[in-house]
XYZ file of C-alpha atoms in Angstrom:
717
model
C -6.805 -16.715 -20.950
C -3.837 -16.702 -23.285
C -1.310 -13.908 -23.638
C -2.064 -13.708 -27.373
C -5.599 -12.591 -26.613
C -4.276 -10.023 -24.175
C -1.711 -8.637 -26.603
C -4.288 -8.465 -29.365
C -6.611 -6.544 -27.104
C -3.874 -4.174 -26.066
C -3.046 -3.317 -29.662
C -6.650 -2.382 -30.266
C -6.968 -0.417 -27.056
C -3.668 1.409 -27.381
C -3.638 4.836 -28.984
C -0.709 6.914 -30.181
C -0.335 10.517 -31.128
C 0.242 11.745 -34.630
C 2.979 14.236 -35.325
C 3.485 16.664 -38.125
C 6.822 17.247 -39.777
C 8.046 20.785 -39.329
C 10.636 22.250 -41.666
C 12.885 24.591 -39.742
C 14.376 27.700 -41.303
C 17.205 29.847 -39.940
C 16.217 32.776 -37.804
C 18.231 35.859 -37.182
C 17.978 35.971 -33.420
C 17.784 32.364 -32.325
C 20.334 31.932 -29.568
C 21.530 28.431 -28.940
C 23.469 27.708 -25.811
C 23.572 25.301 -22.929
C 20.287 24.472 -21.175
C 19.340 26.809 -18.396
C 17.231 26.519 -15.343
C 13.812 27.893 -14.712
C 11.621 30.817 -14.025
C 7.974 31.127 -13.329
C 5.643 33.757 -14.541
C 2.098 34.485 -15.537
C 0.073 37.245 -17.104
C -3.484 38.038 -17.731
C -5.871 37.073 -20.476
C -4.305 39.482 -22.852
C -1.606 40.299 -20.296
C -1.247 43.117 -17.864
C -0.188 46.584 -18.907
C 0.839 47.728 -15.451
C 4.247 46.141 -15.451
C 3.304 43.547 -12.879
C 4.039 39.880 -13.223
C 2.916 36.809 -11.393
C 4.966 33.831 -10.532
C 4.019 30.373 -11.742
C 5.745 27.115 -12.512
C 5.741 25.420 -15.820
C 7.477 23.048 -18.082
C 9.649 23.365 -21.091
C 11.723 21.267 -23.415
C 15.089 22.076 -24.938
C 15.439 23.709 -28.344
C 16.782 20.789 -30.276
C 15.606 17.942 -32.465
C 14.051 15.176 -30.423
C 11.966 12.165 -31.119
C 8.301 11.895 -30.536
C 7.210 9.954 -27.505
C 3.513 10.563 -27.564
C 2.702 6.888 -27.378
C 5.869 5.954 -25.533
C 6.064 6.078 -21.774
C 2.772 4.209 -21.584
C 3.466 0.822 -20.136
C 6.592 -0.800 -21.463
C 7.138 1.444 -24.484
C 9.383 4.422 -23.993
C 11.144 7.186 -25.864
C 13.263 10.099 -24.818
C 15.269 12.775 -26.396
C 18.926 13.387 -26.982
C 21.052 15.038 -24.361
C 23.145 17.055 -26.768
C 21.825 18.959 -29.696
C 23.467 20.591 -32.687
C 22.151 23.573 -34.601
C 23.695 24.873 -37.791
C 25.052 28.392 -37.747
C 22.357 31.049 -37.924
C 22.966 34.324 -39.684
C 22.581 37.201 -37.284
C 21.007 40.521 -38.162
C 21.506 41.995 -34.706
C 23.838 41.315 -31.765
C 23.288 37.964 -30.151
C 22.138 38.000 -26.551
C 23.561 35.048 -24.691
C 22.697 35.690 -21.050
C 19.544 37.039 -19.501
C 21.473 39.471 -17.296
C 22.455 41.387 -20.444
C 18.806 42.276 -21.003
C 18.270 44.189 -17.733
C 14.799 42.712 -17.408
C 12.405 44.219 -14.847
C 11.648 40.770 -13.509
C 13.468 38.310 -11.296
C 14.265 35.083 -13.097
C 14.580 31.719 -11.434
C 17.904 30.103 -10.528
C 19.567 28.670 -13.622
C 17.449 30.627 -16.088
C 20.565 32.197 -17.536
C 20.479 31.726 -21.292
C 18.278 33.275 -23.941
C 17.080 30.952 -26.701
C 15.211 33.462 -28.834
C 14.896 37.253 -29.069
C 12.650 38.802 -31.711
C 11.426 42.330 -32.330
C 7.631 42.110 -32.530
C 4.353 43.815 -31.621
C 1.849 42.728 -29.026
C -1.816 43.706 -28.927
C -3.622 43.906 -25.614
C -7.396 43.814 -25.273
C -7.934 47.344 -23.894
C -5.397 49.240 -26.016
C -5.977 50.246 -29.620
C -2.309 50.751 -30.450
C -0.150 47.620 -30.129
C 2.955 47.602 -27.979
C 6.330 47.212 -29.635
C 8.972 45.202 -27.869
C 10.983 42.002 -27.730
C 9.676 38.460 -27.606
C 12.206 36.677 -25.386
C 12.380 32.934 -24.776
C 14.533 31.304 -22.112
C 14.804 27.626 -21.247
C 11.757 28.047 -19.045
C 9.520 30.886 -20.170
C 8.280 33.161 -22.935
C 8.199 36.908 -22.266
C 7.199 40.058 -24.069
C 9.146 43.115 -22.904
C 8.117 46.575 -24.093
C 10.446 49.164 -25.618
C 10.532 52.958 -25.359
C 8.631 55.199 -25.694
C 6.520 52.875 -23.518
C 7.786 52.185 -19.995
C 9.906 49.016 -19.892
C 7.724 46.277 -18.489
C 7.008 42.586 -18.919
C 3.508 42.244 -20.341
C 3.644 38.529 -21.127
C 5.293 36.010 -18.848
C 4.260 32.417 -19.431
C 6.113 29.142 -18.811
C 6.751 27.288 -22.060
C 5.110 24.146 -20.771
C 1.892 26.086 -20.287
C 1.679 26.731 -24.038
C -0.887 24.499 -25.683
C -0.985 25.725 -29.263
C 0.832 28.107 -31.611
C -1.025 29.225 -34.732
C -0.549 31.580 -37.645
C -3.238 34.251 -37.887
C -4.011 36.107 -41.118
C -3.345 35.558 -44.810
C -0.483 33.679 -46.369
C 1.375 36.844 -47.378
C 1.458 40.221 -45.702
C 1.343 42.053 -49.053
C -2.091 40.638 -49.846
C -3.672 42.009 -46.664
C -5.016 45.394 -45.669
C -3.024 47.329 -43.096
C -5.653 46.847 -40.385
C -5.972 43.076 -40.735
C -4.515 40.811 -38.075
C -1.320 39.132 -39.170
C 0.969 37.268 -36.848
C 1.051 34.432 -34.351
C -1.463 33.493 -31.682
C -0.426 31.503 -28.622
C -3.024 29.615 -26.590
C -2.192 28.319 -23.124
C -3.369 25.414 -21.008
C -4.407 27.798 -18.227
C -6.797 29.695 -20.576
C -4.483 32.584 -21.455
C -3.967 33.596 -25.058
C -1.701 36.134 -26.744
C -1.430 37.659 -30.212
C 1.911 38.853 -31.598
C 2.068 40.803 -34.846
C 4.811 40.528 -37.469
C 6.380 43.012 -39.855
C 6.602 42.696 -43.604
C 9.987 41.021 -43.700
C 10.065 37.909 -45.847
C 9.352 34.685 -43.961
C 9.498 36.419 -40.578
C 6.285 34.865 -39.330
C 7.127 31.422 -40.658
C 10.583 31.527 -39.124
C 9.189 32.634 -35.790
C 6.577 29.881 -35.842
C 9.173 27.241 -36.723
C 11.533 28.217 -33.948
C 8.845 28.601 -31.311
C 7.573 25.161 -32.258
C 11.046 23.723 -31.892
C 11.447 25.316 -28.474
C 7.995 24.500 -27.096
C 7.151 21.211 -28.824
C 10.395 19.305 -29.418
C 8.597 15.940 -29.357
C 6.681 17.038 -32.436
C 9.862 17.698 -34.411
C 11.665 14.400 -34.648
C 11.512 11.021 -33.020
C 13.894 9.477 -30.542
C 14.071 6.443 -28.331
C 13.964 7.777 -24.793
C 16.025 5.586 -22.515
C 18.629 7.879 -20.984
C 17.627 10.018 -17.968
C 19.984 12.869 -18.823
C 18.722 12.942 -22.385
C 15.105 13.033 -21.288
C 15.261 15.382 -18.321
C 17.719 17.607 -20.181
C 14.837 18.553 -22.441
C 12.943 20.016 -19.506
C 13.753 22.857 -17.196
C 13.474 20.499 -14.216
C 17.024 19.186 -14.691
C 18.595 22.656 -14.688
C 16.536 23.743 -11.708
C 17.628 20.689 -9.750
C 21.295 21.392 -10.532
C 20.973 24.909 -9.179
C 18.781 24.240 -6.152
C 19.987 20.959 -4.661
C 22.606 19.105 -6.717
C 23.537 15.625 -5.498
C 20.774 15.702 -2.868
C 17.394 13.954 -2.847
C 14.960 16.636 -1.698
C 12.365 15.810 0.938
C 9.358 15.796 -1.367
C 10.456 12.481 -2.874
C 10.369 10.739 0.524
C 6.954 12.044 1.581
C 5.029 8.953 0.453
C 5.937 5.593 1.933
C 3.810 2.796 0.479
C 4.253 0.397 3.378
C 3.595 3.057 5.986
C 0.354 4.180 4.339
C -1.074 0.658 4.218
C -0.129 -0.091 7.823
C -1.736 3.215 8.857
C -5.036 1.844 7.523
C -4.706 -1.121 9.872
C -3.207 -3.773 7.589
C -0.462 -5.586 9.474
C 2.402 -6.821 7.361
C 2.726 -10.638 7.385
C 0.113 -11.008 10.135
C -3.180 -9.723 8.762
C -5.772 -12.520 8.351
C -7.550 -10.807 5.454
C -5.002 -8.805 3.436
C -1.335 -9.220 2.567
C 1.127 -6.442 1.724
C 3.032 -8.157 -1.076
C 6.402 -6.730 -2.117
C 7.368 -9.742 -4.264
C 4.603 -10.333 -6.808
C 5.353 -7.088 -8.703
C 9.022 -6.833 -7.827
C 10.866 -5.010 -10.612
C 7.363 -4.406 -12.020
C 7.357 -7.896 -13.498
C 3.601 -8.483 -13.271
C 2.329 -5.018 -14.243
C 4.640 -2.222 -15.338
C 2.092 0.539 -14.661
C 1.386 -0.512 -11.046
C 3.510 0.200 -7.966
C 5.967 -2.463 -6.846
C 4.071 -3.066 -3.574
C 0.521 -4.414 -3.865
C -2.083 -5.433 -1.282
C -4.002 -8.634 -2.086
C -6.408 -10.995 -0.275
C -4.417 -13.245 2.064
C -6.383 -16.321 1.046
C -5.722 -16.010 -2.698
C -3.025 -18.193 -4.280
C -0.533 -15.758 -5.828
C 0.546 -18.333 -8.422
C -2.775 -17.648 -10.146
C -2.180 -13.901 -10.476
C -0.422 -14.149 -13.834
C -3.569 -15.610 -15.393
C -5.618 -12.821 -13.826
C -3.169 -10.277 -15.255
C -3.528 -11.808 -18.720
C -7.277 -11.324 -18.451
C -7.172 -7.671 -17.371
C -6.342 -4.737 -19.648
C -2.695 -3.681 -19.288
C -2.244 -6.459 -16.674
C -3.883 -4.173 -14.095
C -5.311 -6.749 -11.685
C -7.742 -5.949 -8.817
C -5.716 -4.661 -5.832
C -6.505 -2.772 -2.633
C -6.647 1.029 -2.467
C -8.398 1.646 0.863
C -9.432 -0.400 3.886
C -11.669 0.309 6.885
C -10.384 -1.377 10.009
C -13.785 -0.821 11.694
C -16.066 -2.360 9.066
C -13.586 -4.342 6.893
C -15.122 -2.653 3.821
C -12.622 -1.990 1.046
C -12.075 -0.052 -2.145
C -10.153 -1.990 -4.774
C -9.203 -0.908 -8.280
C -8.356 -2.544 -11.591
C -8.799 -2.215 -15.335
C -11.569 -3.735 -17.448
C -11.665 -7.475 -18.094
C -10.837 -8.622 -21.621
C -14.106 -10.435 -22.231
C -14.480 -9.360 -25.874
C -17.443 -10.099 -28.092
C -17.170 -13.790 -27.220
C -17.869 -12.887 -23.578
C -14.822 -14.787 -22.351
C -14.349 -15.500 -18.656
C -11.434 -16.360 -16.413
C -11.926 -18.616 -13.390
C -8.896 -17.126 -11.650
C -10.298 -13.618 -12.044
C -13.679 -14.705 -10.682
C -11.979 -16.374 -7.715
C -9.916 -13.286 -6.921
C -13.055 -11.143 -6.804
C -14.708 -13.709 -4.542
C -11.749 -13.566 -2.148
C -11.963 -9.758 -2.100
C -15.636 -10.027 -1.140
C -14.906 -12.680 1.517
C -12.297 -10.440 3.154
C -15.170 -8.211 4.242
C -16.318 -10.409 7.131
C -19.369 -8.244 7.823
C -20.789 -7.881 4.320
C -19.096 -10.578 2.273
C -20.571 -12.855 -0.386
C -21.291 -10.189 -3.016
C -18.843 -7.659 -4.359
C -20.071 -4.394 -5.878
C -18.355 -3.500 -9.168
C -18.552 0.200 -9.993
C -17.752 0.717 -13.676
C -17.128 4.437 -14.234
C -18.038 4.253 -17.938
C -21.444 4.664 -19.537
C -22.754 1.189 -20.334
C -22.837 1.898 -24.051
C -19.108 2.707 -23.947
C -18.337 -0.479 -22.052
C -20.257 -2.493 -24.635
C -18.433 -0.721 -27.457
C -15.119 -1.659 -25.863
C -16.046 -5.322 -26.283
C -15.474 -4.923 -30.008
C -11.883 -3.947 -29.211
C -11.344 -6.879 -26.882
C -12.410 -5.146 -23.671
C -15.673 -5.442 -21.802
C -17.153 -5.751 -18.331
C -17.898 -8.371 -15.674
C -21.033 -10.470 -15.848
C -20.115 -12.594 -12.843
C -22.145 -14.553 -10.320
C -22.083 -13.082 -6.811
C -21.155 -9.629 -8.164
C -23.375 -6.591 -8.562
C -22.429 -4.326 -11.463
C -23.192 -0.604 -11.685
C -22.368 1.712 -14.594
C -21.775 5.435 -14.148
C -21.890 8.019 -16.870
C -18.410 9.520 -16.730
C -17.326 10.277 -20.270
C -13.974 9.400 -21.835
C -10.865 11.554 -22.163
C -11.839 12.936 -25.575
C -15.222 14.233 -24.384
C -13.564 15.853 -21.372
C -10.928 17.510 -23.562
C -13.613 18.974 -25.813
C -15.576 20.182 -22.791
C -12.544 22.065 -21.462
C -11.972 23.576 -24.900
C -15.535 24.899 -24.883
C -15.041 26.296 -21.387
C -11.921 28.086 -22.642
C -13.936 29.539 -25.531
C -16.762 30.630 -23.218
C -14.382 32.491 -20.906
C -12.567 34.003 -23.857
C -15.805 35.251 -25.411
C -16.999 36.639 -22.088
C -13.926 38.861 -22.003
C -15.373 40.791 -24.946
C -19.127 40.220 -24.625
C -20.731 38.513 -21.650
C -24.264 38.352 -23.063
C -23.961 34.647 -23.876
C -21.809 33.725 -20.876
C -24.353 31.560 -19.066
C -25.448 29.689 -22.179
C -21.840 29.190 -23.279
C -20.911 27.869 -19.842
C -23.843 25.465 -19.867
C -23.079 24.309 -23.403
C -19.517 23.478 -22.411
C -20.917 20.789 -20.046
C -17.907 21.301 -17.787
C -19.912 21.563 -14.575
C -22.092 18.677 -15.766
C -19.004 16.465 -16.006
C -17.711 17.648 -12.616
C -21.066 16.731 -11.129
C -21.010 13.306 -12.831
C -17.625 12.502 -11.281
C -18.789 13.657 -7.856
C -22.040 11.698 -8.129
C -20.152 8.465 -8.783
C -17.739 9.215 -5.918
C -20.653 9.875 -3.554
C -22.204 6.575 -4.535
C -18.907 4.832 -3.801
C -18.705 6.481 -0.371
C -22.296 5.517 0.392
C -21.685 1.862 -0.482
C -18.543 1.665 1.632
C -19.621 3.772 4.610
C -23.391 3.370 4.871
C -23.831 -0.149 3.519
C -20.367 -1.365 4.580
C -19.885 -3.054 1.214
C -16.615 -3.736 -0.564
C -16.392 -2.126 -4.001
C -14.171 -2.725 -7.044
C -13.737 0.373 -9.230
C -12.547 0.432 -12.824
C -13.016 2.153 -16.166
C -11.179 0.998 -19.291
C -7.480 0.929 -18.411
C -7.951 1.980 -14.812
C -5.690 5.023 -14.749
C -8.078 7.932 -15.508
C -11.674 7.774 -14.230
C -10.734 5.031 -11.774
C -8.163 7.307 -10.108
C -10.730 10.102 -9.920
C -13.246 7.954 -8.057
C -10.913 6.114 -5.686
C -9.051 9.275 -4.640
C -12.211 11.357 -4.155
C -13.873 8.594 -2.145
C -10.785 8.251 0.047
C -10.761 12.026 0.523
C -14.359 11.918 1.771
C -13.931 8.771 3.870
C -10.537 9.289 5.493
C -9.626 12.489 7.356
C -5.923 11.658 7.017
C -6.048 12.544 3.318
C -7.617 15.904 4.173
C -4.431 17.081 5.875
C -1.792 18.934 3.873
C 0.648 16.020 3.851
C -2.161 13.498 3.463
C -3.484 15.158 0.309
C -0.062 15.059 -1.328
C 0.277 11.412 -0.268
C -3.132 10.674 -1.799
C -1.980 12.081 -5.142
C 1.276 10.135 -4.937
C -0.604 6.936 -4.152
C -3.714 6.892 -6.331
C -2.455 8.940 -9.270
C 1.320 8.783 -9.539
C 2.187 5.300 -8.270
C -0.857 3.692 -9.910
C 0.112 4.948 -13.330
C -1.962 7.916 -14.395
C -0.350 8.910 -17.699
C 0.692 12.442 -16.795
C 3.144 12.717 -19.673
C 0.402 11.880 -22.166
C -2.567 13.602 -20.539
C -0.719 16.892 -20.107
C 1.031 16.652 -23.473
C 4.517 17.601 -22.308
C 6.491 18.885 -25.286
C 4.059 17.567 -27.899
C 1.736 19.784 -29.918
C -0.622 16.906 -30.686
C -3.560 16.882 -28.300
C -5.048 13.481 -29.172
C -4.009 12.024 -25.799
C -4.404 15.151 -23.734
C -7.241 15.296 -21.233
C -7.971 17.312 -18.072
C -8.578 14.213 -15.935
C -6.345 15.289 -13.054
C -7.546 18.891 -13.304
C -11.089 17.575 -12.777
C -9.921 15.868 -9.589
C -8.551 19.206 -8.332
C -11.825 20.873 -9.327
C -13.810 18.257 -7.388
C -11.560 18.866 -4.377
C -12.400 22.557 -4.699
C -16.111 21.677 -4.554
C -15.490 19.768 -1.317
C -13.538 22.703 0.114
C -16.485 25.002 -0.562
C -18.991 22.782 1.225
C -16.727 21.672 4.104
C -14.428 24.641 4.821
C -13.316 23.366 8.233
C -12.658 19.753 7.199
C -9.431 20.408 5.265
C -6.069 21.443 6.646
C -5.082 22.955 3.288
C -6.594 25.858 1.367
C -7.459 26.727 -2.228
C -3.982 28.092 -2.933
C -2.604 24.556 -2.702
C -4.952 23.391 -5.463
C -4.004 26.285 -7.765
C -0.308 25.688 -7.094
C -0.611 21.996 -7.950
C -2.579 22.839 -11.099
C 0.159 25.234 -12.243
C 2.953 22.787 -11.418
C 1.099 20.165 -13.409
C 2.210 21.907 -16.616
C 5.440 23.488 -15.442
C 8.177 20.886 -15.890
C 9.966 22.831 -13.197
C 9.625 19.674 -11.113
C 9.717 16.002 -12.013
C 6.602 14.821 -10.169
C 4.252 15.011 -13.158
C 6.698 14.330 -16.011
C 6.320 10.556 -16.396
C 3.594 7.958 -16.708
C 4.380 5.213 -14.226
C 6.192 4.204 -11.071
C 8.471 1.960 -13.116
C 9.588 4.779 -15.377
C 10.248 7.039 -12.399
C 12.400 4.302 -10.884
C 14.221 3.454 -14.123
C 14.798 7.101 -14.963
C 15.905 7.959 -11.391
C 13.606 10.947 -11.371
C 14.485 11.897 -7.780
C 18.166 12.218 -8.684
C 17.603 14.433 -11.709
C 14.652 16.621 -10.665
C 13.056 18.147 -7.593
C 9.659 17.073 -6.283
C 6.773 19.507 -6.605
C 5.977 18.815 -2.928
C 9.333 20.140 -1.669
C 8.594 23.904 -1.905
C 5.142 23.262 -0.424
C 6.629 21.431 2.543
C 9.220 24.163 3.035
C 6.644 26.957 3.022
C 3.628 25.053 4.299
C 2.059 28.007 6.143
C 1.032 29.500 2.776
C -1.208 26.512 2.184
C -2.805 26.084 5.613
C -6.480 26.651 6.315
C -7.068 28.564 9.581
C -10.625 27.210 9.787
C -9.423 23.605 9.936
C -10.814 21.538 12.789
C -8.109 19.026 13.573
C -10.378 16.512 15.297
C -12.884 16.437 12.447
C -12.757 12.847 11.222
C -16.316 12.600 9.993
C -17.209 11.210 6.574
C -18.030 13.998 4.104
C -21.319 13.575 2.286
C -21.285 16.170 -0.475
C -24.415 17.878 -1.768
C -24.108 17.407 -5.537
C -27.180 19.321 -6.645
C -26.566 21.654 -9.574
C -26.817 24.819 -7.498
C -24.052 23.621 -5.180
C -21.548 22.829 -7.969
C -19.720 26.056 -8.748
C -17.225 27.193 -11.354
C -13.715 27.383 -9.916
C -13.272 31.057 -10.789
C -9.969 31.623 -9.013
C -8.433 29.125 -11.404
C -10.360 29.341 -14.680
C -11.138 33.079 -14.660
C -8.035 34.517 -13.017
C -6.628 35.894 -16.308
C -9.958 37.143 -17.576
C -9.904 40.953 -18.073
C -11.847 42.631 -15.314
C -11.872 39.613 -13.004
C -10.152 40.129 -9.677
C -9.059 36.892 -8.098
C -9.715 36.590 -4.377
C -6.884 34.111 -3.905
C -4.192 36.622 -2.892
C -6.541 38.372 -0.480
C -7.562 35.071 1.060
C -3.935 33.980 1.384
C -3.072 37.210 3.203
C -6.125 36.871 5.418
C -5.285 33.264 6.233
C -1.697 34.206 7.077
C -2.862 36.967 9.418
C -5.381 34.681 11.063
C -2.835 31.892 11.505
C -0.446 34.354 13.146
C -3.205 35.497 15.494
C -4.095 31.951 16.356
C -0.464 31.165 17.099
C -0.221 34.250 19.291
C -3.310 33.332 21.299
C -2.320 29.679 21.496
C 1.073 30.671 22.884
C -0.680 32.945 25.363
C -2.989 30.170 26.506
C -0.083 27.764 26.899
C 1.848 30.350 28.885
C -1.100 30.972 31.223
C -1.647 27.257 31.634
C 1.996 26.628 32.444
C 2.032 29.567 34.851
C -1.088 28.261 36.554
C 0.358 24.783 36.887
C 3.529 26.233 38.382
C 1.595 28.301 40.910
C -0.514 25.295 41.780
C 2.589 23.220 42.452
C 4.001 25.999 44.630
C 0.763 26.282 46.542
C 0.646 22.565 47.249
C 3.911 22.942 49.116
C 2.381 25.556 51.472
C -0.070 25.001 54.393
C -3.579 24.789 52.962
C -5.197 26.535 55.964
C -4.368 30.177 56.622
C -6.173 31.844 59.559
C -8.815 29.148 59.459
C -9.659 29.860 55.815
C -9.124 27.427 52.947
C -6.458 28.813 50.657
C -7.806 29.356 47.148
C -5.497 28.144 44.386
C -5.229 30.233 41.245
C -6.959 27.592 39.118
C -10.055 29.721 38.640
C -7.951 32.665 37.513
C -6.138 30.492 35.025
C -9.368 29.104 33.701
C -10.813 32.572 33.319
C -7.742 33.817 31.455
C -7.728 30.776 29.176
C -11.403 31.254 28.429
C -10.800 34.901 27.570
C -7.924 33.986 25.216
C -10.047 31.380 23.490
C -12.781 33.959 23.116
C -10.272 36.287 21.458
C -9.382 33.547 18.966
C -13.028 32.994 18.100
C -13.646 36.723 17.645
C -10.550 37.119 15.473
C -11.590 34.162 13.349
C -15.045 35.613 12.799
C -13.567 38.998 11.871
C -11.104 37.684 9.299
C -13.418 35.115 7.743
C -16.162 37.645 6.939
């Protein structure tokens, strides 16, 4: 297959975001200074009025003109923003606040979150209060806050990371003078974690427009102007992650970046480097990402396949994403491989090298070779439609093809939007909650993903078949299925470290487009999609049905979901392994895994059974698939999240378990010592056999274990 055909197909398959021009006007209280570090914070649906704040991580981009990169950072194309920015002088109507410490805020900011970018007198309406609060809207490099003014007690009612902001809209008529006094007039902010806020404006000329312009510049710099992103400092300087890194661990690579070792993970599965008869760990074929720039630089391929033919296979696969190994069973030789769709087109083209590679993958399974199962995550009608754009699917001899009805990124984005609307409406009137939830189809899509993953597990585990998984480009639905199947098949990925390694392997190194799917710094949502959030949701479903099979708890999933949008860390900022290497992400940002590794007890599950290595077979009936309330509903007025209570309960239980474990170990050691001492004494005293204290030790150990069981039962109910 020629490269021309491949390039033509790629042009048709590629999609870029559109960006609107925004005309900026001066604003009285825009403060421009050097980039600062970060701070995390959250509030409730309409925000809390009790002065409390919640910590959360999120992303943000610097307040300066940058260039749009919505279609860059996907494959070979890139774009980043300028390191330095220049803003014309802004007339001030009130004293300029330069540093956050001058504000005396009742909240602790994060290291490096020193400078204020915007301070505006404004009103804020909360859902259960008829009279709006008056206060200051304050924006730092990391977050947006609303701080009340007297006569109300000084408190932070809104605290949201800038990267969490999804949309900023004007509400009300074009001019304040044409509206009645009671009509809503101001700016509404919608967030990616389902929060929304309404801020009212006064009658000053252009106040709302100026506020909208400057907020847009601060939150969505990639929607302002376009730039070629090639310089790490220019790119990361637009996010809070760079400032946070400088404050927390300058000139040091933090431990989260070294957690995942590609070679070590493959050898753990049982693949021996340079000596395995079936599979080869190849560090040369994609060296410097020469074969595929959205794949990792180390690939595992069938040992018997001639690597000189791989370039022709790459030309025949979308984005050059050839079939490579994801998971291997050393007991059954069954494998999970992944790729993108073949570029068959309407002419139903074929590639002999591609067919041969799939045959070698099937032959590597010495127990169930001959036929390879191909699991196409797309609905068949979608796969057929892709043929018109140069894509397609395999119609190969000695392959069995299955289609699964997982919808594309645009359907999933719309489903999440409807879920947001359902939760938002339920905050005011819950009469239509169940119908709104059903109409969103969110749980239907979660179930569809799980159903396909269960089928994959069944083929690999029960039938011992080797399976190739793909969708269109192989970085969205494919990652969902391979990672979920590996989670159910392999107990290693159900440990705390293993789960983070799984995400690094199947999502980050294999090129899920985090920058595009999250929409970092870009107000356009045409490439956004909650693909990774669905994976976390599916993991939650597994946690509910198998509470003792996972070393980690629900708090880990919520933390990852928040860090997904935060830009406090560099883990989810870029689209591919190549870009992370080229941009030296570990030198300029911290890993999101580092704080988790440093405070791992917060994320441990006390019910975890360490020896549980069974395969998880999920029940995917509708009544067993539940809404993840502690994530989606946590900011809903009236909803009380159980996450904090569970975290406290888990911590207490883990401390008890440690106490009893230490007690058991002490008794055991004491018993062993006494036994050794006794062996040195005569074993017959007055004609009676001396009784060693083994029985006493056993009894004490049994009692301690019983205490652990009773404590567990008490704290888990």
